[in-house]
mmCIF file of C-alpha atoms in Angstrom:
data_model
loop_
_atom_site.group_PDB
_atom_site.id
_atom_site.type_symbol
_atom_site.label_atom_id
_atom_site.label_comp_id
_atom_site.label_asym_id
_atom_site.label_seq_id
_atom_site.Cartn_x
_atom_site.Cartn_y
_atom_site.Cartn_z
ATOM 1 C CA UNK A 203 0.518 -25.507 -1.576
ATOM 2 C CA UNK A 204 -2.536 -25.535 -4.086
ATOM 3 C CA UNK A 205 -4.246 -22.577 -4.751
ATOM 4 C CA UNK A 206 -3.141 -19.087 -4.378
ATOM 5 C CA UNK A 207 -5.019 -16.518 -2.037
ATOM 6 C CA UNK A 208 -4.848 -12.336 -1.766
ATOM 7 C CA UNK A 209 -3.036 -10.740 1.452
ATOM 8 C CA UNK A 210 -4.325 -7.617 3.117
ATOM 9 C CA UNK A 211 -1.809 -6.100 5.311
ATOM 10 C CA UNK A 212 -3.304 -3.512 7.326
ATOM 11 C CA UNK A 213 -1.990 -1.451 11.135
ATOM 12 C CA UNK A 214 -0.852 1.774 11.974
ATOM 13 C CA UNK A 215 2.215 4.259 10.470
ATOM 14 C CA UNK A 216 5.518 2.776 11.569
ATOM 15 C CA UNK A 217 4.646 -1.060 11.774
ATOM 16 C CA UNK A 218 6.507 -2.317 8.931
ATOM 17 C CA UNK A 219 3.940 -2.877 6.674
ATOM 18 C CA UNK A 220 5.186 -2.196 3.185
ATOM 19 C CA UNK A 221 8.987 -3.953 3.692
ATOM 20 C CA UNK A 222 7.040 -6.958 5.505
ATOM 21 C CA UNK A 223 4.143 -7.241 2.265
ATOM 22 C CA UNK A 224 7.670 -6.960 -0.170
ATOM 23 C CA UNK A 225 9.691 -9.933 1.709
ATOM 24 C CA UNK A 226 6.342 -11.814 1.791
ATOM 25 C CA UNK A 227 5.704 -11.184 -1.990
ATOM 26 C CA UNK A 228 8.778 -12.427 -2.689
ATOM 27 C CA UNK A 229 8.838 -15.729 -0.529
ATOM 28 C CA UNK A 230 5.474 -16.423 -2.066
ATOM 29 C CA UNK A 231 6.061 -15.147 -5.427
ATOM 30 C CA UNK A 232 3.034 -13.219 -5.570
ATOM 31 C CA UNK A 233 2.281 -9.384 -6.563
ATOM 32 C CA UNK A 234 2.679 -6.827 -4.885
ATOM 33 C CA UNK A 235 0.069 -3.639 -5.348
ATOM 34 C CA UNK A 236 1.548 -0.597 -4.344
ATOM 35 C CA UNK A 237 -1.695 1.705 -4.829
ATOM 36 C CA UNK A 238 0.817 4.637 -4.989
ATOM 37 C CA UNK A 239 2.195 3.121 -8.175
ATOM 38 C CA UNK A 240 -1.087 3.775 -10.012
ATOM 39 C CA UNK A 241 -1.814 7.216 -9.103
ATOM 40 C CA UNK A 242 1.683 7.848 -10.520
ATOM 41 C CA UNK A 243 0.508 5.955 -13.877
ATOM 42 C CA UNK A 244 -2.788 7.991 -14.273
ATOM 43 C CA UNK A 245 -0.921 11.247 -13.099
ATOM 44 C CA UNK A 246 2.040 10.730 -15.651
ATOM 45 C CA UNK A 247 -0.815 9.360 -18.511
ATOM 46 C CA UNK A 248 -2.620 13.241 -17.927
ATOM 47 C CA UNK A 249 1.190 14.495 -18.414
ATOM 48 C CA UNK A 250 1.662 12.953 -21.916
ATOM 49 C CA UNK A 251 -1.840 13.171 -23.185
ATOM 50 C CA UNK A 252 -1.380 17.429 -22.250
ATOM 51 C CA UNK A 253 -4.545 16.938 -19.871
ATOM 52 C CA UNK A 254 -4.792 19.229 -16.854
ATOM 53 C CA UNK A 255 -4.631 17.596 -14.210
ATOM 54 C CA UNK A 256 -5.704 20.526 -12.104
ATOM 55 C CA UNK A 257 -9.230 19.578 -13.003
ATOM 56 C CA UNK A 258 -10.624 16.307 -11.443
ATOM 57 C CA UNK A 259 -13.229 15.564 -14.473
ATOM 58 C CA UNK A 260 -10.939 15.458 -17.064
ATOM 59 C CA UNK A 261 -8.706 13.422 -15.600
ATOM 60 C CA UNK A 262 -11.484 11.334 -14.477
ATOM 61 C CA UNK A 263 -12.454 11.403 -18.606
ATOM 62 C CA UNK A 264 -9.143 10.313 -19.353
ATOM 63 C CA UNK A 265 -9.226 7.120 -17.663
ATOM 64 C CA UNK A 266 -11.356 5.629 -20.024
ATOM 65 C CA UNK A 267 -8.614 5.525 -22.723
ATOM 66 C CA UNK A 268 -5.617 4.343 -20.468
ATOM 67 C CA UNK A 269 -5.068 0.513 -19.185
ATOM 68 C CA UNK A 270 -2.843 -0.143 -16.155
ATOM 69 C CA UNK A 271 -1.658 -3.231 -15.645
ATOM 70 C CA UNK A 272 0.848 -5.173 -13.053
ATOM 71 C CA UNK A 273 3.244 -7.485 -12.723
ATOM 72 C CA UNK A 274 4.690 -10.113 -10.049
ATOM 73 C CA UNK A 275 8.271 -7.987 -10.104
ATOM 74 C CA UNK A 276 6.614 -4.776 -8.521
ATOM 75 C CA UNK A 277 6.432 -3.464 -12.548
ATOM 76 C CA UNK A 278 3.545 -1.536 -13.407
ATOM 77 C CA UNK A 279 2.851 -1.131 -17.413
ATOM 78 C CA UNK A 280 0.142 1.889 -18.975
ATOM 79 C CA UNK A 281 -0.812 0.622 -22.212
ATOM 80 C CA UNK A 282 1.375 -1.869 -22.383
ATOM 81 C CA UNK A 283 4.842 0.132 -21.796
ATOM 82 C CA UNK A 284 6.971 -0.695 -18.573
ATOM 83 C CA UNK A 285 6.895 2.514 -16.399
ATOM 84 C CA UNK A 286 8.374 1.710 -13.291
ATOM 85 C CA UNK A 287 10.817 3.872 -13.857
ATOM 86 C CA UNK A 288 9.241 7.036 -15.612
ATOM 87 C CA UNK A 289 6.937 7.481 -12.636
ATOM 88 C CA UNK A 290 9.710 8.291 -10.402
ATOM 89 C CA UNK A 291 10.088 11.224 -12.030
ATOM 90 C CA UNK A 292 9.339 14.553 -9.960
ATOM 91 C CA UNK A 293 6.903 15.722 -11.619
ATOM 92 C CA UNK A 294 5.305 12.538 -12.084
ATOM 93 C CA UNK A 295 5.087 12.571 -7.976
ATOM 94 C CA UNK A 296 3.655 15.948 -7.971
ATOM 95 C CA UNK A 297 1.135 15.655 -10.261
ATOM 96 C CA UNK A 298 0.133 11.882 -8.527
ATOM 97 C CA UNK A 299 -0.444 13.612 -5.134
ATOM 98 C CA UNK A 300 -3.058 16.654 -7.046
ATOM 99 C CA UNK A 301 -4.809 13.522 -8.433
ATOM 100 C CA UNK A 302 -4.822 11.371 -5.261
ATOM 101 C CA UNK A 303 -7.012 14.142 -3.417
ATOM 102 C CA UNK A 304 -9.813 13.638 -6.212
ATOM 103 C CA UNK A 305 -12.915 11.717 -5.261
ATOM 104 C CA UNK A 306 -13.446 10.456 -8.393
ATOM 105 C CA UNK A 307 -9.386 9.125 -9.127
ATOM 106 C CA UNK A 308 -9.672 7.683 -5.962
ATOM 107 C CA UNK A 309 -13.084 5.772 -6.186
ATOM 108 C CA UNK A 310 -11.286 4.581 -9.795
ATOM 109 C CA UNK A 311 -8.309 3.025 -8.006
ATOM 110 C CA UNK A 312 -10.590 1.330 -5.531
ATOM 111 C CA UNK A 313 -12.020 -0.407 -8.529
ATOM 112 C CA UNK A 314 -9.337 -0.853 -10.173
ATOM 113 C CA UNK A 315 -7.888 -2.864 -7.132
ATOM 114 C CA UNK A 316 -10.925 -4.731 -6.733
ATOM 115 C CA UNK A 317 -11.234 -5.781 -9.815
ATOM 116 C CA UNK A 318 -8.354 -7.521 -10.141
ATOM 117 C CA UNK A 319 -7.775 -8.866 -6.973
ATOM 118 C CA UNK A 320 -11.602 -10.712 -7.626
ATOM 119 C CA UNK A 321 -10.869 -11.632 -10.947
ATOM 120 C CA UNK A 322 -7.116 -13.430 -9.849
ATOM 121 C CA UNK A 323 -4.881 -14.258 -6.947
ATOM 122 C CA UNK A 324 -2.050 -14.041 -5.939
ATOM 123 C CA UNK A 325 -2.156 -10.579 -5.138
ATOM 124 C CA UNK A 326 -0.329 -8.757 -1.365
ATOM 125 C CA UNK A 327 -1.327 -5.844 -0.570
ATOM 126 C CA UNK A 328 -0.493 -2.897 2.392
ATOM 127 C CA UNK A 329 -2.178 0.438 3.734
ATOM 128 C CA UNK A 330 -3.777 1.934 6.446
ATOM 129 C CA UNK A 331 -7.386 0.906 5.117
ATOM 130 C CA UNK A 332 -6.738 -2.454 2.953
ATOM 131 C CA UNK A 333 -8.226 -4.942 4.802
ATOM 132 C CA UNK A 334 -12.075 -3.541 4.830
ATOM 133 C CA UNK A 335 -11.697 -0.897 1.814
ATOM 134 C CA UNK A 336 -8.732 -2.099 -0.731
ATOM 135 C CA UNK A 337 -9.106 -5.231 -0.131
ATOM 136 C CA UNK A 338 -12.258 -6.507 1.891
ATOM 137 C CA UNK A 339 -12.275 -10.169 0.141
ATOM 138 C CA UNK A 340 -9.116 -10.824 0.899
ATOM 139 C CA UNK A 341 -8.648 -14.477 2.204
ATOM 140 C CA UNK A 342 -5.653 -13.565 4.454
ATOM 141 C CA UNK A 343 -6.399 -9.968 6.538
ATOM 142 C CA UNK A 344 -3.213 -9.453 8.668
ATOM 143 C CA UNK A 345 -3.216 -6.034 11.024
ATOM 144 C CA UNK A 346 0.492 -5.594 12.104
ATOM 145 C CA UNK A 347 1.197 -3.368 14.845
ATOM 146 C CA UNK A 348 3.290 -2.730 17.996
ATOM 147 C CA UNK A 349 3.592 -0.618 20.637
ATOM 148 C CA UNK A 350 4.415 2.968 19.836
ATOM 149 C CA UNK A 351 7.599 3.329 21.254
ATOM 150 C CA UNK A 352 9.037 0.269 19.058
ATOM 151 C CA UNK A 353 7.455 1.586 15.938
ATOM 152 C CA UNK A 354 8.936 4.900 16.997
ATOM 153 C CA UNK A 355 12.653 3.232 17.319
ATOM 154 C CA UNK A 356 12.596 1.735 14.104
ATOM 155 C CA UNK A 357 11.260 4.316 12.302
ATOM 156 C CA UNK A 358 14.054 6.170 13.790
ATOM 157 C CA UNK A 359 17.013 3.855 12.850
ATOM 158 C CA UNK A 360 15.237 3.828 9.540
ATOM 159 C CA UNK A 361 15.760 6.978 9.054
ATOM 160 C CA UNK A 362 19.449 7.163 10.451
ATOM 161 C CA UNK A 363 20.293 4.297 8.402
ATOM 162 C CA UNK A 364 19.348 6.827 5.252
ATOM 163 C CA UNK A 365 21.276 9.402 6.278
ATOM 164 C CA UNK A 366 18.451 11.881 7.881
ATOM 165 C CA UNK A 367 18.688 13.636 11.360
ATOM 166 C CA UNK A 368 16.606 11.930 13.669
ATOM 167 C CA UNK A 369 15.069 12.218 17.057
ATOM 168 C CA UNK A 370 13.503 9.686 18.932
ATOM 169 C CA UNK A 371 10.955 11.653 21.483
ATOM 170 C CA UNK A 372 10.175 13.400 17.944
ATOM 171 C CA UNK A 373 9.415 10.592 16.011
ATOM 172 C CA UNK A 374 7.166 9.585 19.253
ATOM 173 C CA UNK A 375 5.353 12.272 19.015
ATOM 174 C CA UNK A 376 4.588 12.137 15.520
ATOM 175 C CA UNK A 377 3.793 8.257 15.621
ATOM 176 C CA UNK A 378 1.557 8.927 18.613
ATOM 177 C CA UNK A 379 -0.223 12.168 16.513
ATOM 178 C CA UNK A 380 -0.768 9.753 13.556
ATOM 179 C CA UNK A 381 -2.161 7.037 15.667
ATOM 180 C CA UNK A 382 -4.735 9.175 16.973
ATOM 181 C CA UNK A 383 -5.441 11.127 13.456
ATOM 182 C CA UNK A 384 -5.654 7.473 11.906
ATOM 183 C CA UNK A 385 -8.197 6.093 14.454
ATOM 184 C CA UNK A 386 -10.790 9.406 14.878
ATOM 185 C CA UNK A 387 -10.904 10.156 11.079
ATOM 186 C CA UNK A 388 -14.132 10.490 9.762
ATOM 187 C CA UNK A 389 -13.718 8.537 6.821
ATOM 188 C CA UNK A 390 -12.360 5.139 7.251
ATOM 189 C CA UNK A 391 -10.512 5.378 10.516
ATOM 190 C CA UNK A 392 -8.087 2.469 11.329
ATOM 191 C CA UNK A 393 -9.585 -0.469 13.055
ATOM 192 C CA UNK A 394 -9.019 -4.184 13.450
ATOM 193 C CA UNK A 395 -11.550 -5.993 11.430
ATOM 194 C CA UNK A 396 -13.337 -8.752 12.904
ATOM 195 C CA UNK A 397 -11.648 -11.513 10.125
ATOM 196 C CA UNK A 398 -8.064 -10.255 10.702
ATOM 197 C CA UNK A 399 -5.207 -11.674 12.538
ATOM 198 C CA UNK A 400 -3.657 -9.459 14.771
ATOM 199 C CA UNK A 401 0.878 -9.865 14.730
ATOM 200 C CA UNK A 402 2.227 -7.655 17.702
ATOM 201 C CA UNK A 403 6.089 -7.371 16.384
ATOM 202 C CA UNK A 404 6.836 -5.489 19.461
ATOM 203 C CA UNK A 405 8.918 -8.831 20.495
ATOM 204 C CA UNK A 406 9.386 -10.119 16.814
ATOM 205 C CA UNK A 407 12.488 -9.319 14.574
ATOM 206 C CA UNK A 408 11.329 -8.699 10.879
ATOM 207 C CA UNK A 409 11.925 -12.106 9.460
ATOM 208 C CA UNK A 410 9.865 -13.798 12.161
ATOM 209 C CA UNK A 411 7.026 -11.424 11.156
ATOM 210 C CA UNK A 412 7.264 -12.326 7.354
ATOM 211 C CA UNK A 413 7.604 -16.254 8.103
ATOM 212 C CA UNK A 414 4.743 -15.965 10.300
ATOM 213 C CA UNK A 415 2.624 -14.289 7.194
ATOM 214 C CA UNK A 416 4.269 -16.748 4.487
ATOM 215 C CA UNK A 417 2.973 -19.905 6.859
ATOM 216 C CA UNK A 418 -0.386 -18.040 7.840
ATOM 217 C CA UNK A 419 -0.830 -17.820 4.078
ATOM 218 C CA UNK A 420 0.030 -21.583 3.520
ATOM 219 C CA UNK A 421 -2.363 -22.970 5.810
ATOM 220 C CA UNK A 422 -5.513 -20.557 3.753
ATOM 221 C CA UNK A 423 -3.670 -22.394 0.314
#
């Protein structure tokens, strides 16, 4: 291996997306963006700086005195303080979600992703729109799916496994509704981009998914 290159990691709800870009990140030592992550930094800045976050231009204002910066260990840091941690909090997560609806927050964390995925690599990243709007220039576009009824099952053992009620034909359903409301959007709906490699883990277990990434990755190095 030479030179490092960015991952997109794009495909419907239920695919795997985020554990697979994690293991991946790891095996490759390479960072992991979770876009969520910074919405919770500029929502829990506007908490400590007494800005109301109700209204989109002043927290839009804001952003102008605030850096954000990441780390390979999943750490995110706002002005130079580790706040991994602090952004858990539950008001943090409220007040990240009123943010993430505005326009102008959200245009700021496109940015703010695409400038520092051009400037360095090394970077994985996963969502339902990475490949052509988080990450177009990504060297490495992966769209991970599989069939409904699989992503159904393991979201369902998923959430068995943390203790939750589950039912299958419910979780069907809903993975089947999301599907649909992901690919007739009007604003970036979910498609395959012509430059990305499609992985069908409908016959894969998870660690044949994530070697298949870390050597797709190696050959691009």
């Amino acid at each position: 291996m030479s030179n490092k290159i960015n991952i997109a990691i794009d495909g419907p709800c239920g695919a795997g997306k985020s554990t697979v870009a994690k293991e991946v990140s790891k095996k490759l030592k390479y960072v992991f963006i979770n876009s969520g992550s910074v919405y919770r930094a500029i929502a829990l800045s506007a908490i400590r700086m007494g800005v109301d976050f109700d209204v989109e231009n002043e927290v839009f204002k804001m952003l102008s005195k605030i850096e954000i910066d990441l780390d390979e260990h999943e750490n995110i840091f706002l002005n130079g303080e580790n706040v991994s941690e602090t952004i858990r909090d539950d008001k943090v997560a409220k007040a990240a979600s009123k943010v993430a609806q505005y326009p102008l927050i959200r245009h700021y964390v496109v940015e703010f992703i695409h400038k520092i995925t051009k400037k360095s690599k090394g970077y994985i990243m996963d969502g339902r729109d990475t490949t052509f709007k988080l990450m177009p220039h990504a060297e490495l576009k992966i769209f991970l799916t599989g069939t409904p009824e699989i992503r159904a099952r393991r979201r369902a053992l998923e959430n068995k496994d943390k203790g939750f009620e589950t039912n299958y034909d419910v979780v069907l359903a809903e993975v089947k509704a999301r599907d649909y409301a992901d690919q007739h959007r009007e604003t970036d709906p979910l498609h395959i981009t012509d430059d990305a490699i499609v992985i069908d883990s409908t016959d894969m277990n998870f660690d044949q998914v994530v070697d298949k990434i870390v050597s797709l990755a190696k050959e691009r190095m």
